[in-house]
Amino acid sequence: MDLDSLSSLTIVFIFLIWLDSKRFCSGVGITQHDTTYTSLQLRPCWEMEEFLVLKECTQCSDYEKKARTECSSTGFVENVKCKNSDQVELRSCRSVTAEELKFWKFEALMFSIGTVFAILVVLRQQTLDQKAEQKVLRQIEGI
C-alpha cells in the first residue's frame, strides 16, 4: 500500500466519520429563553420559587412535541409543584439515559478514530523505515 492511497483512504475515512458524527452525535440544541416578560406573560413559578419534582423526566409523544412548548426544546418534560403557590406545571428537562447514550457513542467514536490513526502512524513508520533501509543499502552498494 503506497502513501498516496493511504492518504486517500484517510481522507475518505475522516469524511465518513464526520458524516456519522452528524447523524449519531447530534444532540438537542440548547435554546435560550427570552427573559423579558410582558405583563401578560407570567414567568413559570419554578423560576421564581422552590419546587418539588412530582414526576421525573419523561419523553413527550410526537403530538406533545408539536403542541407543548415545554416539549419542543428537549423532547422531555417533568411535572413540578411549586412550594409557595402550590401550582403544578410542566418543565422541560434532559433525559439522563439519553445523555449517557450520547456520551458513550461519542466515546466509541473517539476510540475508533484514535485506533485508526494509531494504525496509520504504525504503517507510516514502517514505510519510512523501509525507505531508510533501502537508502542505506543503496549507499552500501555504491561503496
Tab-separated table of N, CA and C in Angstrom:
chain	number	residue	atom	x	y	z
A	1	MET	N	0.865	-1.178	0.000
A	1	MET	CA	0.000	0.000	0.000
A	1	MET	C	0.906	1.234	0.000
A	2	ASP	N	0.782	2.048	-1.032
A	2	ASP	CA	1.633	3.228	-1.102
A	2	ASP	C	1.018	4.392	-0.333
A	3	LEU	N	1.800	5.460	-0.202
A	3	LEU	CA	1.408	6.590	0.634
A	3	LEU	C	0.220	7.361	0.070
A	4	ASP	N	0.122	7.459	-1.268
A	4	ASP	CA	-0.993	8.198	-1.871
A	4	ASP	C	-2.332	7.521	-1.597
A	5	SER	N	-2.363	6.215	-1.761
A	5	SER	CA	-3.625	5.510	-1.485
A	5	SER	C	-3.941	5.534	0.001
A	6	LEU	N	-2.906	5.529	0.833
A	6	LEU	CA	-3.109	5.597	2.282
A	6	LEU	C	-3.689	6.948	2.686
A	7	SER	N	-3.176	8.023	2.093
A	7	SER	CA	-3.715	9.346	2.422
A	7	SER	C	-5.125	9.517	1.863
A	8	SER	N	-5.409	8.933	0.704
A	8	SER	CA	-6.768	8.991	0.154
A	8	SER	C	-7.741	8.247	1.053
A	9	LEU	N	-7.318	7.083	1.523
A	9	LEU	CA	-8.162	6.320	2.450
A	9	LEU	C	-8.395	7.095	3.739
A	10	THR	N	-7.377	7.780	4.204
A	10	THR	CA	-7.503	8.567	5.431
A	10	THR	C	-8.532	9.672	5.252
A	11	ILE	N	-8.472	10.368	4.141
A	11	ILE	CA	-9.416	11.457	3.880
A	11	ILE	C	-10.841	10.919	3.776
A	12	VAL	N	-11.016	9.813	3.072
A	12	VAL	CA	-12.348	9.212	2.949
A	12	VAL	C	-12.856	8.777	4.317
A	13	PHE	N	-11.977	8.173	5.117
A	13	PHE	CA	-12.369	7.709	6.445
A	13	PHE	C	-12.769	8.879	7.339
A	14	ILE	N	-12.013	9.962	7.297
A	14	ILE	CA	-12.350	11.139	8.102
A	14	ILE	C	-13.698	11.706	7.672
A	15	PHE	N	-13.945	11.741	6.373
A	15	PHE	CA	-15.231	12.233	5.882
A	15	PHE	C	-16.373	11.357	6.371
A	16	LEU	N	-16.187	10.039	6.324
A	16	LEU	CA	-17.237	9.130	6.792
A	16	LEU	C	-17.486	9.284	8.285
A	17	ILE	N	-16.433	9.473	9.049
A	17	ILE	CA	-16.590	9.685	10.492
A	17	ILE	C	-17.344	10.980	10.738
A	18	TRP	N	-16.983	12.026	10.017
A	18	TRP	CA	-17.682	13.306	10.173
A	18	TRP	C	-19.156	13.150	9.831
A	19	LEU	N	-19.443	12.416	8.752
A	19	LEU	CA	-20.819	12.196	8.335
A	19	LEU	C	-21.590	11.419	9.397
A	20	ASP	N	-20.964	10.390	9.955
A	20	ASP	CA	-21.601	9.611	11.022
A	20	ASP	C	-21.822	10.446	12.268
A	21	SER	N	-20.855	11.279	12.609
A	21	SER	CA	-20.994	12.083	13.826
A	21	SER	C	-22.148	13.070	13.694
A	22	LYS	N	-22.420	13.521	12.495
A	22	LYS	CA	-23.562	14.416	12.286
A	22	LYS	C	-24.867	13.683	12.570
A	23	ARG	N	-24.913	12.399	12.234
A	23	ARG	CA	-26.142	11.646	12.411
A	23	ARG	C	-26.284	11.100	13.830
A	24	PHE	N	-25.204	10.542	14.415
A	24	PHE	CA	-25.311	9.872	15.704
A	24	PHE	C	-25.103	10.786	16.890
A	25	CYS	N	-24.252	11.756	16.773
A	25	CYS	CA	-23.909	12.585	17.928
A	25	CYS	C	-24.634	13.912	17.936
A	26	SER	N	-25.615	14.033	17.096
A	26	SER	CA	-26.315	15.313	17.079
A	26	SER	C	-27.205	15.397	18.304
A	27	GLY	N	-26.869	16.304	19.170
A	27	GLY	CA	-27.639	16.489	20.395
A	27	GLY	C	-28.733	17.506	20.182
A	28	VAL	N	-29.572	17.608	21.148
A	28	VAL	CA	-30.626	18.615	21.094
A	28	VAL	C	-29.990	19.951	21.413
A	29	GLY	N	-30.218	20.911	20.571
A	29	GLY	CA	-29.631	22.222	20.790
A	29	GLY	C	-30.199	22.892	22.022
A	30	ILE	N	-29.371	23.613	22.695
A	30	ILE	CA	-29.824	24.336	23.872
A	30	ILE	C	-30.446	25.638	23.402
A	31	THR	N	-31.659	25.857	23.803
A	31	THR	CA	-32.346	27.073	23.386
A	31	THR	C	-32.323	28.066	24.523
A	32	GLN	N	-32.200	29.301	24.167
A	32	GLN	CA	-32.229	30.340	25.183
A	32	GLN	C	-33.642	30.878	25.270
A	33	HIS	N	-34.083	31.062	26.493
A	33	HIS	CA	-35.415	31.585	26.707
A	33	HIS	C	-35.341	33.096	26.857
A	34	ASP	N	-36.352	33.745	26.352
A	34	ASP	CA	-36.415	35.190	26.467
A	34	ASP	C	-36.716	35.547	27.918
A	35	THR	N	-35.859	36.348	28.520
A	35	THR	CA	-36.032	36.678	29.937
A	35	THR	C	-36.851	37.941	30.138
A	36	THR	N	-37.256	38.586	29.058
A	36	THR	CA	-38.105	39.769	29.198
A	36	THR	C	-39.547	39.339	29.026
A	37	TYR	N	-40.340	39.602	30.020
A	37	TYR	CA	-41.734	39.195	30.006
A	37	TYR	C	-42.619	40.434	30.080
A	38	THR	N	-43.716	40.365	29.366
A	38	THR	CA	-44.694	41.442	29.469
A	38	THR	C	-45.633	41.115	30.615
A	39	SER	N	-46.541	41.999	30.890
A	39	SER	CA	-47.469	41.765	31.996
A	39	SER	C	-48.402	40.597	31.704
A	40	LEU	N	-48.626	40.276	30.408
A	40	LEU	CA	-49.497	39.157	30.072
A	40	LEU	C	-48.769	37.817	30.183
A	41	GLN	N	-47.457	37.825	29.984
A	41	GLN	CA	-46.688	36.596	30.067
A	41	GLN	C	-46.081	36.482	31.459
A	42	LEU	N	-46.585	35.554	32.247
A	42	LEU	CA	-46.053	35.340	33.584
A	42	LEU	C	-44.918	34.328	33.524
A	43	ARG	N	-43.930	34.544	34.343
A	43	ARG	CA	-42.829	33.597	34.425
A	43	ARG	C	-43.320	32.338	35.124
A	44	PRO	N	-42.790	31.195	34.753
A	44	PRO	CA	-43.192	29.964	35.437
A	44	PRO	C	-42.814	30.039	36.919
A	45	CYS	N	-43.626	29.418	37.743
A	45	CYS	CA	-43.388	29.509	39.187
A	45	CYS	C	-42.065	28.863	39.580
A	46	TRP	N	-41.617	27.835	38.850
A	46	TRP	CA	-40.373	27.159	39.210
A	46	TRP	C	-39.138	28.016	38.947
A	47	GLU	N	-39.278	29.109	38.196
A	47	GLU	CA	-38.164	30.038	38.005
A	47	GLU	C	-38.037	31.012	39.170
A	48	MET	N	-39.121	31.202	39.920
A	48	MET	CA	-39.124	32.219	40.974
A	48	MET	C	-39.116	31.635	42.382
A	49	GLU	N	-39.489	30.380	42.531
A	49	GLU	CA	-39.581	29.819	43.876
A	49	GLU	C	-39.119	28.362	43.875
A	50	GLU	N	-38.983	27.817	45.058
A	50	GLU	CA	-38.570	26.425	45.177
A	50	GLU	C	-39.689	25.518	44.693
A	51	PHE	N	-39.298	24.344	44.209
A	51	PHE	CA	-40.297	23.423	43.674
A	51	PHE	C	-39.935	21.990	44.031
A	52	LEU	N	-40.909	21.131	43.892
A	52	LEU	CA	-40.764	19.709	44.152
A	52	LEU	C	-41.089	18.970	42.858
A	53	VAL	N	-40.237	18.036	42.466
A	53	VAL	CA	-40.475	17.273	41.241
A	53	VAL	C	-41.477	16.166	41.549
A	54	LEU	N	-42.636	16.233	40.913
A	54	LEU	CA	-43.682	15.225	41.126
A	54	LEU	C	-43.475	14.001	40.245
A	55	LYS	N	-43.129	14.244	38.988
A	55	LYS	CA	-42.921	13.156	38.038
A	55	LYS	C	-41.589	13.393	37.341
A	56	GLU	N	-40.718	12.389	37.397
A	56	GLU	CA	-39.382	12.515	36.807
A	56	GLU	C	-39.458	12.771	35.303
A	57	CYS	N	-38.326	13.060	34.738
A	57	CYS	CA	-38.189	13.392	33.326
A	57	CYS	C	-38.702	12.241	32.444
A	58	THR	N	-39.728	12.514	31.643
A	58	THR	CA	-40.294	11.508	30.737
A	58	THR	C	-40.342	12.067	29.323
A	59	GLN	N	-40.307	11.155	28.368
A	59	GLN	CA	-40.306	11.568	26.964
A	59	GLN	C	-41.707	11.980	26.524
A	60	CYS	N	-41.754	13.022	25.722
A	60	CYS	CA	-43.025	13.509	25.184
A	60	CYS	C	-43.415	12.683	23.959
A	61	SER	N	-44.701	12.616	23.704
A	61	SER	CA	-45.174	11.956	22.481
A	61	SER	C	-44.921	12.899	21.297
A	62	ASP	N	-45.082	12.365	20.102
A	62	ASP	CA	-44.882	13.198	18.910
A	62	ASP	C	-45.858	14.370	18.888
A	63	TYR	N	-47.080	14.116	19.311
A	63	TYR	CA	-48.072	15.190	19.350
A	63	TYR	C	-47.677	16.257	20.369
A	64	GLU	N	-47.236	15.828	21.557
A	64	GLU	CA	-46.853	16.785	22.603
A	64	GLU	C	-45.656	17.632	22.178
A	65	LYS	N	-44.742	17.032	21.423
A	65	LYS	CA	-43.576	17.788	20.954
A	65	LYS	C	-43.993	18.962	20.074
A	66	LYS	N	-45.090	18.794	19.353
A	66	LYS	CA	-45.582	19.868	18.489
A	66	LYS	C	-46.508	20.816	19.238
A	67	ALA	N	-47.271	20.278	20.185
A	67	ALA	CA	-48.302	21.073	20.844
A	67	ALA	C	-47.800	21.837	22.066
A	68	ARG	N	-46.902	21.273	22.826
A	68	ARG	CA	-46.442	21.895	24.073
A	68	ARG	C	-45.086	22.563	23.870
A	69	THR	N	-44.967	23.774	24.349
A	69	THR	CA	-43.684	24.479	24.231
A	69	THR	C	-42.629	23.847	25.127
A	70	GLU	N	-43.045	23.247	26.237
A	70	GLU	CA	-42.088	22.610	27.141
A	70	GLU	C	-41.422	21.404	26.475
A	71	CYS	N	-42.155	20.715	25.627
A	71	CYS	CA	-41.635	19.512	24.961
A	71	CYS	C	-40.795	19.832	23.729
A	72	SER	N	-41.026	20.979	23.136
A	72	SER	CA	-40.398	21.263	21.846
A	72	SER	C	-38.884	21.417	21.926
A	73	SER	N	-38.347	21.904	23.025
A	73	SER	CA	-36.901	22.164	23.069
A	73	SER	C	-36.069	20.910	23.312
A	74	THR	N	-36.476	20.035	24.232
A	74	THR	CA	-35.671	18.849	24.541
A	74	THR	C	-36.373	17.537	24.238
A	75	GLY	N	-37.700	17.554	24.145
A	75	GLY	CA	-38.441	16.322	23.923
A	75	GLY	C	-38.763	15.572	25.207
A	76	PHE	N	-38.401	16.157	26.350
A	76	PHE	CA	-38.657	15.548	27.652
A	76	PHE	C	-39.240	16.598	28.594
A	77	VAL	N	-40.139	16.167	29.491
A	77	VAL	CA	-40.714	17.074	30.484
A	77	VAL	C	-40.787	16.379	31.838
A	78	GLU	N	-40.894	17.210	32.877
A	78	GLU	CA	-41.142	16.699	34.222
A	78	GLU	C	-42.212	17.564	34.865
A	79	ASN	N	-43.016	16.952	35.719
A	79	ASN	CA	-44.040	17.687	36.465
A	79	ASN	C	-43.412	18.239	37.732
A	80	VAL	N	-43.614	19.524	37.969
A	80	VAL	CA	-43.095	20.141	39.190
A	80	VAL	C	-44.228	20.852	39.920
A	81	LYS	N	-44.117	20.876	41.238
A	81	LYS	CA	-45.097	21.587	42.066
A	81	LYS	C	-44.340	22.647	42.840
A	82	CYS	N	-44.740	23.886	42.645
A	82	CYS	CA	-44.093	24.993	43.339
A	82	CYS	C	-44.556	25.012	44.795
A	83	LYS	N	-43.609	25.258	45.701
A	83	LYS	CA	-43.915	25.161	47.134
A	83	LYS	C	-44.799	26.297	47.636
A	84	ASN	N	-44.521	27.513	47.233
A	84	ASN	CA	-45.278	28.656	47.760
A	84	ASN	C	-46.667	28.778	47.147
A	85	SER	N	-46.750	28.659	45.830
A	85	SER	CA	-48.030	28.891	45.151
A	85	SER	C	-48.849	27.621	44.946
A	86	ASP	N	-48.281	26.465	45.222
A	86	ASP	CA	-48.944	25.165	45.029
A	86	ASP	C	-49.395	24.930	43.587
A	87	GLN	N	-48.742	25.579	42.639
A	87	GLN	CA	-49.063	25.364	41.226
A	87	GLN	C	-48.319	24.125	40.729
A	88	VAL	N	-48.958	23.360	39.877
A	88	VAL	CA	-48.326	22.216	39.225
A	88	VAL	C	-48.113	22.594	37.766
A	89	GLU	N	-46.861	22.544	37.332
A	89	GLU	CA	-46.522	22.937	35.961
A	89	GLU	C	-45.589	21.916	35.340
A	90	LEU	N	-45.483	21.988	34.023
A	90	LEU	CA	-44.525	21.166	33.292
A	90	LEU	C	-43.255	21.970	33.079
A	91	ARG	N	-42.138	21.271	33.125
A	91	ARG	CA	-40.852	21.924	32.932
A	91	ARG	C	-40.017	21.066	31.987
A	92	SER	N	-39.370	21.695	31.030
A	92	SER	CA	-38.509	20.981	30.104
A	92	SER	C	-37.295	20.440	30.853
A	93	CYS	N	-36.855	19.245	30.485
A	93	CYS	CA	-35.693	18.639	31.156
A	93	CYS	C	-34.917	17.797	30.150
A	94	ARG	N	-33.765	17.333	30.572
A	94	ARG	CA	-32.932	16.463	29.737
A	94	ARG	C	-32.919	15.064	30.341
A	95	SER	N	-33.079	14.069	29.506
A	95	SER	CA	-33.083	12.684	29.959
A	95	SER	C	-31.660	12.232	30.261
A	96	VAL	N	-31.463	11.677	31.436
A	96	VAL	CA	-30.136	11.198	31.834
A	96	VAL	C	-29.709	10.036	30.948
A	97	THR	N	-30.615	9.127	30.656
A	97	THR	CA	-30.252	7.969	29.835
A	97	THR	C	-29.916	8.378	28.402
A	98	ALA	N	-30.645	9.345	27.859
A	98	ALA	CA	-30.345	9.813	26.500
A	98	ALA	C	-28.986	10.510	26.459
A	99	GLU	N	-28.687	11.312	27.476
A	99	GLU	CA	-27.391	11.989	27.540
A	99	GLU	C	-26.258	10.975	27.710
A	100	GLU	N	-26.497	9.944	28.523
A	100	GLU	CA	-25.479	8.915	28.735
A	100	GLU	C	-25.223	8.139	27.447
A	101	LEU	N	-26.279	7.842	26.712
A	101	LEU	CA	-26.131	7.150	25.437
A	101	LEU	C	-25.324	7.988	24.446
A	102	LYS	N	-25.596	9.279	24.388
A	102	LYS	CA	-24.824	10.172	23.512
A	102	LYS	C	-23.354	10.193	23.922
A	103	PHE	N	-23.106	10.193	25.232
A	103	PHE	CA	-21.731	10.201	25.729
A	103	PHE	C	-20.986	8.948	25.279
A	104	TRP	N	-21.602	7.775	25.431
A	104	TRP	CA	-20.922	6.531	25.071
A	104	TRP	C	-20.742	6.406	23.566
A	105	LYS	N	-21.668	6.944	22.787
A	105	LYS	CA	-21.479	6.972	21.334
A	105	LYS	C	-20.282	7.844	20.978
A	106	PHE	N	-20.177	8.974	21.650
A	106	PHE	CA	-19.044	9.867	21.418
A	106	PHE	C	-17.738	9.175	21.801
A	107	GLU	N	-17.719	8.503	22.957
A	107	GLU	CA	-16.517	7.795	23.395
A	107	GLU	C	-16.121	6.714	22.390
A	108	ALA	N	-17.088	5.962	21.894
A	108	ALA	CA	-16.805	4.916	20.911
A	108	ALA	C	-16.249	5.516	19.623
A	109	LEU	N	-16.810	6.629	19.210
A	109	LEU	CA	-16.326	7.302	18.011
A	109	LEU	C	-14.888	7.780	18.194
A	110	MET	N	-14.594	8.378	19.343
A	110	MET	CA	-13.237	8.860	19.600
A	110	MET	C	-12.238	7.705	19.702
A	111	PHE	N	-12.646	6.595	20.313
A	111	PHE	CA	-11.780	5.421	20.401
A	111	PHE	C	-11.485	4.876	19.008
A	112	SER	N	-12.508	4.825	18.158
A	112	SER	CA	-12.330	4.335	16.791
A	112	SER	C	-11.380	5.226	16.005
A	113	ILE	N	-11.573	6.524	16.123
A	113	ILE	CA	-10.692	7.466	15.422
A	113	ILE	C	-9.261	7.312	15.917
A	114	GLY	N	-9.087	7.216	17.221
A	114	GLY	CA	-7.753	7.043	17.792
A	114	GLY	C	-7.092	5.767	17.315
A	115	THR	N	-7.854	4.688	17.254
A	115	THR	CA	-7.316	3.408	16.798
A	115	THR	C	-6.892	3.482	15.337
A	116	VAL	N	-7.734	4.070	14.513
A	116	VAL	CA	-7.409	4.187	13.084
A	116	VAL	C	-6.140	5.009	12.890
A	117	PHE	N	-6.035	6.119	13.592
A	117	PHE	CA	-4.851	6.950	13.409
A	117	PHE	C	-3.605	6.320	14.020
A	118	ALA	N	-3.754	5.527	15.061
A	118	ALA	CA	-2.605	4.794	15.602
A	118	ALA	C	-2.105	3.781	14.575
A	119	ILE	N	-3.030	3.100	13.910
A	119	ILE	CA	-2.645	2.153	12.860
A	119	ILE	C	-1.972	2.891	11.705
A	120	LEU	N	-2.509	4.050	11.336
A	120	LEU	CA	-1.894	4.843	10.261
A	120	LEU	C	-0.482	5.280	10.624
A	121	VAL	N	-0.261	5.638	11.876
A	121	VAL	CA	1.080	6.039	12.314
A	121	VAL	C	2.042	4.864	12.206
A	122	VAL	N	1.605	3.682	12.624
A	122	VAL	CA	2.462	2.493	12.543
A	122	VAL	C	2.786	2.179	11.088
A	123	LEU	N	1.780	2.230	10.217
A	123	LEU	CA	2.019	1.964	8.797
A	123	LEU	C	2.966	2.991	8.184
A	124	ARG	N	2.778	4.229	8.538
A	124	ARG	CA	3.660	5.290	8.023
A	124	ARG	C	5.086	5.075	8.514
A	125	GLN	N	5.245	4.711	9.774
A	125	GLN	CA	6.584	4.478	10.322
A	125	GLN	C	7.254	3.298	9.621
A	126	GLN	N	6.489	2.246	9.344
A	126	GLN	CA	7.049	1.098	8.631
A	126	GLN	C	7.494	1.490	7.230
A	127	THR	N	6.690	2.304	6.555
A	127	THR	CA	7.045	2.769	5.213
A	127	THR	C	8.324	3.596	5.244
A	128	LEU	N	8.420	4.493	6.204
A	128	LEU	CA	9.625	5.323	6.316
A	128	LEU	C	10.845	4.484	6.678
A	129	ASP	N	10.670	3.481	7.536
A	129	ASP	CA	11.783	2.593	7.891
A	129	ASP	C	12.267	1.817	6.675
A	130	GLN	N	11.334	1.336	5.847
A	130	GLN	CA	11.714	0.608	4.633
A	130	GLN	C	12.476	1.514	3.670
A	131	LYS	N	12.010	2.741	3.515
A	131	LYS	CA	12.701	3.680	2.623
A	131	LYS	C	14.103	3.990	3.138
A	132	ALA	N	14.227	4.173	4.449
A	132	ALA	CA	15.545	4.453	5.025
A	132	ALA	C	16.469	3.253	4.852
A	133	GLU	N	15.940	2.051	5.038
A	133	GLU	CA	16.749	0.842	4.872
A	133	GLU	C	17.211	0.691	3.428
A	134	GLN	N	16.309	0.959	2.475
A	134	GLN	CA	16.677	0.885	1.061
A	134	GLN	C	17.747	1.915	0.716
A	135	LYS	N	17.646	3.090	1.286
A	135	LYS	CA	18.635	4.139	1.032
A	135	LYS	C	19.999	3.728	1.570
A	136	VAL	N	20.027	3.146	2.755
A	136	VAL	CA	21.293	2.689	3.340
A	136	VAL	C	21.883	1.570	2.496
A	137	LEU	N	21.045	0.631	2.033
A	137	LEU	CA	21.537	-0.464	1.192
A	137	LEU	C	22.116	0.063	-0.115
A	138	ARG	N	21.452	1.067	-0.716
A	138	ARG	CA	21.983	1.670	-1.943
A	138	ARG	C	23.320	2.353	-1.688
A	139	GLN	N	23.446	3.001	-0.548
A	139	GLN	CA	24.707	3.665	-0.213
A	139	GLN	C	25.819	2.642	0.009
A	140	ILE	N	25.476	1.525	0.626
A	140	ILE	CA	26.483	0.475	0.858
A	140	ILE	C	26.893	-0.154	-0.469
A	141	GLU	N	25.930	-0.388	-1.368
A	141	GLU	CA	26.243	-0.953	-2.683
A	141	GLU	C	27.132	-0.016	-3.492
A	142	GLY	N	26.993	1.276	-3.269
A	142	GLY	CA	27.770	2.263	-4.011
A	142	GLY	C	29.231	2.311	-3.586
A	143	ILE	N	29.552	1.719	-2.475
A	143	ILE	CA	30.937	1.773	-1.969
A	143	ILE	C	31.806	0.771	-2.659
